[in-house]
Every structure is written in C-alpha cells, then in structure tokens.
Short mmCIF file of C-alpha atoms in Angstrom, two decimals:
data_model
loop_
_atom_site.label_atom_id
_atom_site.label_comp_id
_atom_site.label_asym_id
_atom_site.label_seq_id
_atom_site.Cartn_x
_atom_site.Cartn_y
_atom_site.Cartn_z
CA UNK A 1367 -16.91 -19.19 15.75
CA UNK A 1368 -13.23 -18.53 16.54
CA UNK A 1369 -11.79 -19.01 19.67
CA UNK A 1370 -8.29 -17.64 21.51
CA UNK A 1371 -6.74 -21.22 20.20
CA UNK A 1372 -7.18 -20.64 16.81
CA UNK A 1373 -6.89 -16.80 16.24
CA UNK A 1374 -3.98 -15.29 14.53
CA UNK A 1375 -2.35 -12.03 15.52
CA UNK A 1376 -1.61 -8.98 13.18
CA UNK A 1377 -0.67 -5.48 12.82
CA UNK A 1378 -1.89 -2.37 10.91
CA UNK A 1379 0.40 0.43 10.98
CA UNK A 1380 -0.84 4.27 9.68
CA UNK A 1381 3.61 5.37 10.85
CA UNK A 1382 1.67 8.05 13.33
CA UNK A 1383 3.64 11.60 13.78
CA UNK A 1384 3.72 12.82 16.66
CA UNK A 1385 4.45 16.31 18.53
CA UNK A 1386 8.06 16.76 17.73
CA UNK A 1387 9.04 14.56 15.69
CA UNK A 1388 8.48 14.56 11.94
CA UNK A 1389 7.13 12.29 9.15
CA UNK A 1390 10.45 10.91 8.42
CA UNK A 1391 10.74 9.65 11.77
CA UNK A 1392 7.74 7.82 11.79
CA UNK A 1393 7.98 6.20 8.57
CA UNK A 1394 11.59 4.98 9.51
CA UNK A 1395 9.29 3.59 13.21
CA UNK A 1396 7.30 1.68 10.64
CA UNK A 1397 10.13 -0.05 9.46
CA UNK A 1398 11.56 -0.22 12.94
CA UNK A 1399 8.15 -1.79 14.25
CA UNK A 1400 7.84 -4.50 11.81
CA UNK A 1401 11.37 -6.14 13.08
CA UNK A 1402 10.09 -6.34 16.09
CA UNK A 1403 6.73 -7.44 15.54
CA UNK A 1404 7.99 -10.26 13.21
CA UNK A 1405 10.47 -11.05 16.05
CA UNK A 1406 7.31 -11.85 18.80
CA UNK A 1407 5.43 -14.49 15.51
CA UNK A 1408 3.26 -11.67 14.27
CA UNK A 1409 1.01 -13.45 10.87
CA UNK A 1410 1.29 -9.79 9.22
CA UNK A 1411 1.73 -6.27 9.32
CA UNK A 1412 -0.12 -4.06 6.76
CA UNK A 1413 0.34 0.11 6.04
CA UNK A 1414 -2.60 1.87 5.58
CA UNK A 1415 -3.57 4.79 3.01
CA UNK A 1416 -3.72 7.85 3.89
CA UNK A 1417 -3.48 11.54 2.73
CA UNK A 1418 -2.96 15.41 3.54
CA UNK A 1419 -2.75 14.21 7.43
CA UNK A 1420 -0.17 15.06 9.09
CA UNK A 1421 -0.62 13.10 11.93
CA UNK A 1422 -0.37 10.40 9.54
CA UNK A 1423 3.12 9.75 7.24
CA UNK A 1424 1.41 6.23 5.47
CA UNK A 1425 0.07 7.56 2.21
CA UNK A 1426 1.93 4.99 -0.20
CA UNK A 1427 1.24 1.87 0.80
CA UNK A 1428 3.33 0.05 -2.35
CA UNK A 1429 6.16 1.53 -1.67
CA UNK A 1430 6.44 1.44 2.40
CA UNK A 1431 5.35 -2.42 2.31
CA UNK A 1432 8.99 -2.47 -0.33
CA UNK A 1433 10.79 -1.27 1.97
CA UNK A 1434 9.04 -3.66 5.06
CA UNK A 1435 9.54 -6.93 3.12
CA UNK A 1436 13.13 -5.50 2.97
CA UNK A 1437 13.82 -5.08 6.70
CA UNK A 1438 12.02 -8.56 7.17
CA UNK A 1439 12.18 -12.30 6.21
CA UNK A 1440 9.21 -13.88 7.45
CA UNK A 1441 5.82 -12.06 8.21
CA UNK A 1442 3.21 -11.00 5.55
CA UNK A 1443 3.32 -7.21 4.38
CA UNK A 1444 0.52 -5.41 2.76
CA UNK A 1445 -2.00 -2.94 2.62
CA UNK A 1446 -4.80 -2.09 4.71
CA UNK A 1447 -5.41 -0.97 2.52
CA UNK A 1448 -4.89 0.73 -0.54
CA UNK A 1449 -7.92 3.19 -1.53
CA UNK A 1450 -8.48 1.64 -4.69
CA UNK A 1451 -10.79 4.64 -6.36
CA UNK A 1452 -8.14 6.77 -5.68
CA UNK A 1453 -6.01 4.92 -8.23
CA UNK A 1454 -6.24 2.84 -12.09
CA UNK A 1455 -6.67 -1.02 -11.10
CA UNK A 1456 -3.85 -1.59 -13.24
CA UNK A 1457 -1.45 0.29 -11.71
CA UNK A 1458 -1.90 -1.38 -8.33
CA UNK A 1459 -2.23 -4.88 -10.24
CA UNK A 1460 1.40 -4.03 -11.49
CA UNK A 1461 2.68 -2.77 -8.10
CA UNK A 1462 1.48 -5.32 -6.32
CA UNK A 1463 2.43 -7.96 -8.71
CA UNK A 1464 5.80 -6.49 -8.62
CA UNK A 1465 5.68 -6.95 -4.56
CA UNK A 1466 4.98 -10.57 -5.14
CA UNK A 1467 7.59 -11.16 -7.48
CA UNK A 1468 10.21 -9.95 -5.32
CA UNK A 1469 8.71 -11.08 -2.20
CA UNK A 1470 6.81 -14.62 -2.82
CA UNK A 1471 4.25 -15.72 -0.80
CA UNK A 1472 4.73 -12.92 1.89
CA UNK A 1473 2.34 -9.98 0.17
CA UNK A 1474 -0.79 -9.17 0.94
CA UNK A 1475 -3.12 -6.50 -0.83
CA UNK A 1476 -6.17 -4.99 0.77
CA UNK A 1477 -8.35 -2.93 -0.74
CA UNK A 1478 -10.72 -0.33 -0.07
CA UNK A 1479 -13.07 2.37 -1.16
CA UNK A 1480 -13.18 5.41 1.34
CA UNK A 1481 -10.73 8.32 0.01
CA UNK A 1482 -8.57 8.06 2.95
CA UNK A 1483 -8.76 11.84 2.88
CA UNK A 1484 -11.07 15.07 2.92
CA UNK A 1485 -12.90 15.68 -0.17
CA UNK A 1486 -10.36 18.62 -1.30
CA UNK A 1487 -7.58 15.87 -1.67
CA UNK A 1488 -9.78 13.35 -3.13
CA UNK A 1489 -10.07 15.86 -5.95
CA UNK A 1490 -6.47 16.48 -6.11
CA UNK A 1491 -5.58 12.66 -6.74
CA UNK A 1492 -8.20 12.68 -9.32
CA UNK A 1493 -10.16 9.95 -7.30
CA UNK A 1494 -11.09 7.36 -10.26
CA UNK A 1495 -14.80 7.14 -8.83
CA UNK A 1496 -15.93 11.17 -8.26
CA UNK A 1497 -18.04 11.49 -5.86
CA UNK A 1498 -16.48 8.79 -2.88
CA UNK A 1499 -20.07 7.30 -2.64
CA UNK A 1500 -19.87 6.06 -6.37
CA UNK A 1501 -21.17 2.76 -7.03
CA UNK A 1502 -17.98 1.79 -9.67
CA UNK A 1503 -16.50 0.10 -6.85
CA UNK A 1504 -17.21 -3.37 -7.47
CA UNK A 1505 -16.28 -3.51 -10.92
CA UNK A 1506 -12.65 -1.98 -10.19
CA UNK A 1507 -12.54 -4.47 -7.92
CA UNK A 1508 -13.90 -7.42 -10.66
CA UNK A 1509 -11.31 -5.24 -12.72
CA UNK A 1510 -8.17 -5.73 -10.33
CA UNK A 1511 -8.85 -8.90 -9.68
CA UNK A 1512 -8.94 -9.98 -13.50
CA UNK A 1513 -5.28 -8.72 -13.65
CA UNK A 1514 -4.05 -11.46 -11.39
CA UNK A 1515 -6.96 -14.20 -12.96
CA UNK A 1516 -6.29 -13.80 -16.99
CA UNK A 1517 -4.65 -17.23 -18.40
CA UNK A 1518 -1.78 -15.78 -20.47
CA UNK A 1519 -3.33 -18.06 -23.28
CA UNK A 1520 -5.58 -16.44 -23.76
CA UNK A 1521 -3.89 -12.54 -24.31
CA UNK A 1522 -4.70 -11.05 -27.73
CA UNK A 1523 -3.75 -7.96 -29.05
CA UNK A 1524 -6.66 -5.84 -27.30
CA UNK A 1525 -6.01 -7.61 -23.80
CA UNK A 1526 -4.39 -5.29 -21.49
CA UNK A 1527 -1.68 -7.81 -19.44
CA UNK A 1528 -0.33 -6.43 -15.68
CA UNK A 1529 3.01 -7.23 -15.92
CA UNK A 1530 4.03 -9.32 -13.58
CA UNK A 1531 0.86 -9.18 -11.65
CA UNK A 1532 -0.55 -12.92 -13.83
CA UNK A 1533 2.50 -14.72 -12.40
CA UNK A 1534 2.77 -13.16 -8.88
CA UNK A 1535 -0.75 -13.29 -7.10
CA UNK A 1536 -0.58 -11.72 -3.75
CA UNK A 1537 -3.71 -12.25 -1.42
CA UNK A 1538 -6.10 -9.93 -2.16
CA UNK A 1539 -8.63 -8.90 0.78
CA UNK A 1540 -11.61 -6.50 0.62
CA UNK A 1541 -11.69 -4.37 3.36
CA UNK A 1542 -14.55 -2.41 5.06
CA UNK A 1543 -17.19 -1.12 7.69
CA UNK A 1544 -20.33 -1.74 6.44
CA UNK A 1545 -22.58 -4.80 6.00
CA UNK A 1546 -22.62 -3.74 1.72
CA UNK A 1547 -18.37 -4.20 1.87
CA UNK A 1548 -18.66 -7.52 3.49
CA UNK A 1549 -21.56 -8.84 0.99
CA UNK A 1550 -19.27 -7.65 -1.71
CA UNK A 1551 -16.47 -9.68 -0.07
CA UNK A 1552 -18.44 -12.86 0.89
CA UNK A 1553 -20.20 -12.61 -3.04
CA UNK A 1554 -16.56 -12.03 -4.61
CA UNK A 1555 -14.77 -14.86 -2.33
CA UNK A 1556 -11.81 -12.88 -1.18
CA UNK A 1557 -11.13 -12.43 2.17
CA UNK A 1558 -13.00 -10.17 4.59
CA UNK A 1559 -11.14 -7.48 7.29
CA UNK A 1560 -13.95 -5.48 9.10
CA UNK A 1561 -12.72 -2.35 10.39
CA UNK A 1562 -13.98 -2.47 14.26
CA UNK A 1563 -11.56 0.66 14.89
CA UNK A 1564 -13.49 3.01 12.78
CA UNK A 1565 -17.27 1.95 13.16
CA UNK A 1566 -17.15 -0.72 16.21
CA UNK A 1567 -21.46 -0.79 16.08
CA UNK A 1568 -21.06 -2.74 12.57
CA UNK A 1569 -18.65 -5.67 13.67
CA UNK A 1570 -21.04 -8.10 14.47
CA UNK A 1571 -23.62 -7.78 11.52
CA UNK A 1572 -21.05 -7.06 9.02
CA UNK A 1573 -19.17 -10.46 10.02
CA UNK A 1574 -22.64 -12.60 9.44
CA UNK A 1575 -23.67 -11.00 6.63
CA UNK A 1576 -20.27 -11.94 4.86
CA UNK A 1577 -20.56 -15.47 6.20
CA UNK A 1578 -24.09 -15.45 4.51
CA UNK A 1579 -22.94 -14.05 0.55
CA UNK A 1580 -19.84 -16.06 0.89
CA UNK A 1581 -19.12 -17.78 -2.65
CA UNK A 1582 -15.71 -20.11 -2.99
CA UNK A 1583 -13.48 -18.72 -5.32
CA UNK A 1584 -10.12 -18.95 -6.63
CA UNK A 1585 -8.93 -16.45 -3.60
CA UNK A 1586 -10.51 -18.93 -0.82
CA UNK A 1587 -12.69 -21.75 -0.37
CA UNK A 1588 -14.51 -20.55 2.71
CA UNK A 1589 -14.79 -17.82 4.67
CA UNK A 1590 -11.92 -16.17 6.14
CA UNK A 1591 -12.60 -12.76 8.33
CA UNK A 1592 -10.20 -10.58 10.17
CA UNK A 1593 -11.10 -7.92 12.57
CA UNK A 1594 -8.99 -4.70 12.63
CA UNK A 1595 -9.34 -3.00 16.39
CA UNK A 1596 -7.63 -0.28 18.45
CA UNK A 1597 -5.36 -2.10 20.90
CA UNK A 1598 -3.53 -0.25 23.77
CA UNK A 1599 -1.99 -2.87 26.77
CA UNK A 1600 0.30 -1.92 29.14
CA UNK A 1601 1.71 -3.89 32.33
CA UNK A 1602 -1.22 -1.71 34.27
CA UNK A 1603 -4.60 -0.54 33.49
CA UNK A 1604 -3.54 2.82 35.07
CA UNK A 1605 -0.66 2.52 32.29
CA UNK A 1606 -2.45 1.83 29.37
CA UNK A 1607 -5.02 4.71 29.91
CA UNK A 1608 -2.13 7.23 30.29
CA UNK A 1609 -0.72 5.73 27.27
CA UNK A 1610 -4.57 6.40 25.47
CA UNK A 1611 -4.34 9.97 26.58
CA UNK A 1612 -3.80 11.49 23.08
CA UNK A 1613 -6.20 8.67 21.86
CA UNK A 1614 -8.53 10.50 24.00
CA UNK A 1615 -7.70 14.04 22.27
CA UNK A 1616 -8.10 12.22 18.83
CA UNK A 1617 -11.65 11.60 19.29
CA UNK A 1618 -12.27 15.18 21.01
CA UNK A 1619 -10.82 16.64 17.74
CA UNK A 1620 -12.01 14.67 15.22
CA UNK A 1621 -15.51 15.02 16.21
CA UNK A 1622 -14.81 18.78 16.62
CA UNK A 1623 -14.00 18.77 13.05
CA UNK A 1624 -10.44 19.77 13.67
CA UNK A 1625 -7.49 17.15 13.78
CA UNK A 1626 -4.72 18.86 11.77
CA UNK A 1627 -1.96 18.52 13.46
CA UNK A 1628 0.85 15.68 14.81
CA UNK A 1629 -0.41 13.46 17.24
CA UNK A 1630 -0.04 14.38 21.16
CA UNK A 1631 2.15 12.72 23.33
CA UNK A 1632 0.58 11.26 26.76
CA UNK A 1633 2.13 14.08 28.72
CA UNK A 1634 0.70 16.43 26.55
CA UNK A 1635 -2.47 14.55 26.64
CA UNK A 1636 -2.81 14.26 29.88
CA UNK A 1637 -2.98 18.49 30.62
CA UNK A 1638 -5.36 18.12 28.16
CA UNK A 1639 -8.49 20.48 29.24
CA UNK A 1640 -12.13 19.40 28.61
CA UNK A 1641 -15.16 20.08 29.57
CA UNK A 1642 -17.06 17.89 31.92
CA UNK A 1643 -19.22 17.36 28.77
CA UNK A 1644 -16.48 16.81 26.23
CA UNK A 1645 -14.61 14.31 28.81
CA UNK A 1646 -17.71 12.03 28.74
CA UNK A 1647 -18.11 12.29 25.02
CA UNK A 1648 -14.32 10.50 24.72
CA UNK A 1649 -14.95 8.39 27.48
CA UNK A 1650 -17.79 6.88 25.04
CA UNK A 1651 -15.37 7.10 22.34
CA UNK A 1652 -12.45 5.27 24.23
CA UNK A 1653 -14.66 2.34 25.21
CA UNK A 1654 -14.62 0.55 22.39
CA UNK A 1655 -11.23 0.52 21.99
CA UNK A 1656 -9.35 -2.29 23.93
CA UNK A 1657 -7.12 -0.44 26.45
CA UNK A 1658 -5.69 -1.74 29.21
CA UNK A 1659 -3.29 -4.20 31.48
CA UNK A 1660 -2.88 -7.95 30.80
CA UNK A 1661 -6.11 -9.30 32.56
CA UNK A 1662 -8.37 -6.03 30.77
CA UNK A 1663 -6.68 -6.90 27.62
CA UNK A 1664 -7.53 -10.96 27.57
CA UNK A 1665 -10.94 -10.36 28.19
CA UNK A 1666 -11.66 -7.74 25.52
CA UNK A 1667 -10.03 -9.80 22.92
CA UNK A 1668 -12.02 -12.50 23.98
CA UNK A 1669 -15.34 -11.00 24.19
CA UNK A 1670 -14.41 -9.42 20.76
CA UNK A 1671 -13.30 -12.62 19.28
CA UNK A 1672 -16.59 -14.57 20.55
CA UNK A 1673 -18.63 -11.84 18.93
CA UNK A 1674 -17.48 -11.64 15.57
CA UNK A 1675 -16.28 -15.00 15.23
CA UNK A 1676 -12.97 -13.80 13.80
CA UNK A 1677 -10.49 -15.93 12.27
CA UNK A 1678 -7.39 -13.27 12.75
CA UNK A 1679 -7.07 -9.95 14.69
CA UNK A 1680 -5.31 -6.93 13.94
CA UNK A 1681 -4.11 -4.17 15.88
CA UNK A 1682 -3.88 -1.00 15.47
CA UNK A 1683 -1.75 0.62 18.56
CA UNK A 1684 -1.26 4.35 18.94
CA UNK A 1685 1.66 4.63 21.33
CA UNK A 1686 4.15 7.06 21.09
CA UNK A 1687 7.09 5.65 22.83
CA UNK A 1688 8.45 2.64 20.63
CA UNK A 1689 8.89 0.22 23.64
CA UNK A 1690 5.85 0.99 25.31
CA UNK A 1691 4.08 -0.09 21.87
CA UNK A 1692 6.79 -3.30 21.42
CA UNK A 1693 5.66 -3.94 24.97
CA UNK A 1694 1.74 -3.74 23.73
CA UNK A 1695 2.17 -5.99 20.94
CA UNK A 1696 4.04 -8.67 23.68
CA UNK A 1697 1.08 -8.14 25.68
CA UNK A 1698 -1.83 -9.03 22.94
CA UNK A 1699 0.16 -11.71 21.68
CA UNK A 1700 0.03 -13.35 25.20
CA UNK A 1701 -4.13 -12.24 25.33
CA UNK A 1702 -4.55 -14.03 22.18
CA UNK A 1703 -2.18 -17.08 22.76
CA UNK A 1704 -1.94 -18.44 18.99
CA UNK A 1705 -1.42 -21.84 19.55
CA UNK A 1706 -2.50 -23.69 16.49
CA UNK A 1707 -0.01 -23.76 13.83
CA UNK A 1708 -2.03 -23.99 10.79
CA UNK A 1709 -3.79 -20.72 11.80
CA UNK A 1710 0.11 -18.91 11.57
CA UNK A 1711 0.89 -20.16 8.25
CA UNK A 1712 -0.98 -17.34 6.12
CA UNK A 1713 -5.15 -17.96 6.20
CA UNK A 1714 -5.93 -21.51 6.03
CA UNK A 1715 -8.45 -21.69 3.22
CA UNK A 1716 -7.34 -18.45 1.64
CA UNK A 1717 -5.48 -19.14 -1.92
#
C-alpha cells in the first residue's frame, strides 16, 4: 500500500469552457496551466478525449500534448487518454511515436475505450469498434502495443512498420473504471490509472483486481496504479465549496440528461435554483469528490490513498479562475507531500 511519502502528484486536464469565454481560451489555459503546474514539481499532466461538448475544448489529445511539451521542459505530457476505438492503432502508434521522438522520455500515452462522446458522434468518427460495448478492445490494444514492440529485424514486406513509433516508445497506460479494464491492464503489464472521478464505487476493487492479473512485461515489472480524482482545495472549506458550485450544477445536469452548454462560473452557480430534492441528489454527487481547505484536503487524499493503495494521484480540478486552480494544485501538492525522489522520476518499475 502507498502512503503520502511515496505518492506522486499529477494532473489531467479536459481545457473546460466556461460561460463567456470560448474554446480558444481554454485550450490556450491548458497550455497556460501546465507552466505552472510543472513550476510547483508536478510528475505529469495528461489531456483527455473528448467530443461534441462544449463545455469541453480537449478533443485531440496528440496534438494539444505538441503543443504542452512545447511550453514545457520537464514534466510528462500525455493522454488520459486517447479513446482508442475511436481511431486505427496505427495512427496513434505514429502520433505518439512522433511525440516521443521530439520529446524523449517526457510522453506518456493512455488509452481507453469509452467514446468520449454520445452515440451520434461516435458514429460520426466512424468509431473502429461499432457498438462502444464491443469486445475488439483488447486486441487494438495487443495491436498498438505491437507497433512500439516489433524488432525492426524482423520487418518483411507484409509487416506494417509505425514510423517512428519502434524507436520512440512512450509509456503506454490502460486506463479505466471497471474491474474488466484493470484485469486487462494487470494481464497486459502496462500501467493501470483507475478513473475514481467518473465511477468512485469501483476504486477499491478495480485496484486489487489489477494487483491480482498483474503479469511483468516489457512496459513494467510490477504493478504500477494511478488514481485519477476530482480535486477542488482552497485556503477555506467555505472557499472550496463556492469554488464546486458549478461542479454542483454538473452533476444536476448530467443526470438530468442535459449538459450542453459551457461550464458555469461559481457566481452563476451559486443562484443556482434546486429543489430540496435535487440539492440532496448533488450533495451525494459532490461527496466523493475531494473539496475543500488544507486540513479537508490532507485527509481525503489520505483516506483515498490508504484505500486504493495508489502509487500516483491525479487531479482533475474544475476551477474557473486560473489562480484559484494554480492555488489548488499548491494546495494538493502540500496534502500529498512527495518526498521520495525515486517516486518523481517517471514510475519506478514502469519501462
């Protein structure tokens, strides 16, 4: 089991739009956020996939982790991850492999198998695996990975080579939510990151039962598990909920079955009118995100850290105000107080 000593801190970033502002904007936040992140010893900072959303401006995870690695000299930039039905294994082995080439040692991929998307889009990207619940996922996965594995003596005139992928492996992590994505991790060897942000009741089961079908690979020699979680910390408790507000009108909306606009701002948020039924309902839905001051903060990331057993954690922070969220990230650094330096140097045990 992990403990606050040994835990490395991360970031996933979806560039949120919010209420007057514009896509643009937040993608150019993204790029803004990752200086400043790498600045307070972040381990990495990954862009997720994501489409038709406009609260949302990540869809194109290559390209926005280019232009990150840019902008920055030190911390790890991936995906988190990059949907991989949605797309041919060989495209991403090339993209990726490109990344790595320009950007050694610092990429990361993650991949995934949701759409990132209603079923409408899914269509329109002509999703490689048609319906999303198709069971082709593992071998694009055996598929992708084979890009970066193939000795080039071995190329004949049938092999299909990713250029420059066989020269330039980045880490590759499986991502999911679900105790089947972490047996497919721990049975593959790659890296596990357990999304605790979008289906917190799985965390703890998933994380054993990739510990259980672990298998040493090429990718890593033991286990190596991140948790992704919501994280909003403020300099008050009273803070950080205000900060949660459109948080709070997320969940309403999503569950009402319509989030399809930009993302509120707290002020917004906060005139916010529910019902006394609907308030409780996103009370439930707030409490398993980690929200609040210093001292609230420590102690969820502890209790979540003793839980899982996580070797890294990632946060995903939904503020609106850039220095509010700066001052979050400050904030769970401190909570998690990485203090070991082998667990900042990119994944001990993970190739």
């Amino acid at each position: 089991m992990s403990d606050m000593r040994t835990c490395a801190v991360s970031v996933l970033e979806t560039a949120p739009v919010w209420q007057g502002s514009s896509p643009t904007a937040a993608l150019r936040g993204a790029l803004e956020l990752a200086r400043r992140v790498e600045a307070l010893g972040y381990l990495r900072y990954w862009v997720a996939e994501h489409h038709n959303a406009p609260f949302i401006a990540s869809c194109a995870p290559p390209v926005l982790a280019g232009q990150i690695a840019g902008v920055t000299s030190t911390i790890r930039v991936g995906s988190g991850g990059v949907m991989l039905p949605n797309h041919a294994p060989l495209v991403v082995a090339e993209q990726f492999g490109t990344l790595e080439a320009l950007n050694p040692g610092r990429i990361d991929l993650g991949i995934g198998r949701s759409p990132g998307t209603d079923l409408t889009t899914a269509r329109a990207l002509c999703r490689i695996s048609s319906p999303p619940g198709s069971d082709v996922f593992p071998g694009q996965v055996a598929e992708l990975v084979g890009y970066f594995e193939r000795p080039g003596d071995v190329v004949t005139a049938e092999t299909v080579v990713a250029v420059p992928a066989q020269e330039n492996r980045p880490q590759i992590w499986l991502l999911g939510s679900s105790v089947h994505s972490a047996t497919l991790a721990g049975s593959l060897g790659l890296p596990f990151a357990f999304a605790h942000h979008v289906r917190p009741q799985n965390a703890v089961s998933a994380m054993a039962a990739y510990r259980e079908a672990f298998q040493p690979s090429t990718w890593s020699d033991r286990p190596y598990a991140m948790v992704a979680a919501s994280v909003i910390a403020a300099d008050s408790d009273d803070h950080a909920e205000w900060l949660a507000g459109p948080v709070g009108v997320i969940i309403h909306e999503s569950l009402e079955g319509r989030r399809n606009r930009p993302n509120l701002t707290p002020g917004e948020a906060a005139a916010y009118r529910y019902s006394e039924a609907e308030r409780a309902r996103v009370r439930k839905g707030l409490s398993d995100h980690l929200i609040g001051g210093p001292a609230t903060v420590r102690g969820r990331v502890a209790e979540l850290l003793r839980a899982t057993g996580a070797d890294e954690l990632m946060a995903i922070t939904l503020i609106q105000d850039m220095d509010d969220r700066v001052r979050s990230y400050e904030i769970l650094a401190d909570a998690v107080a990485c203090a070991d330096p082998e667990s900042l140097s990119g994944s001990a045990g993970v190739r």
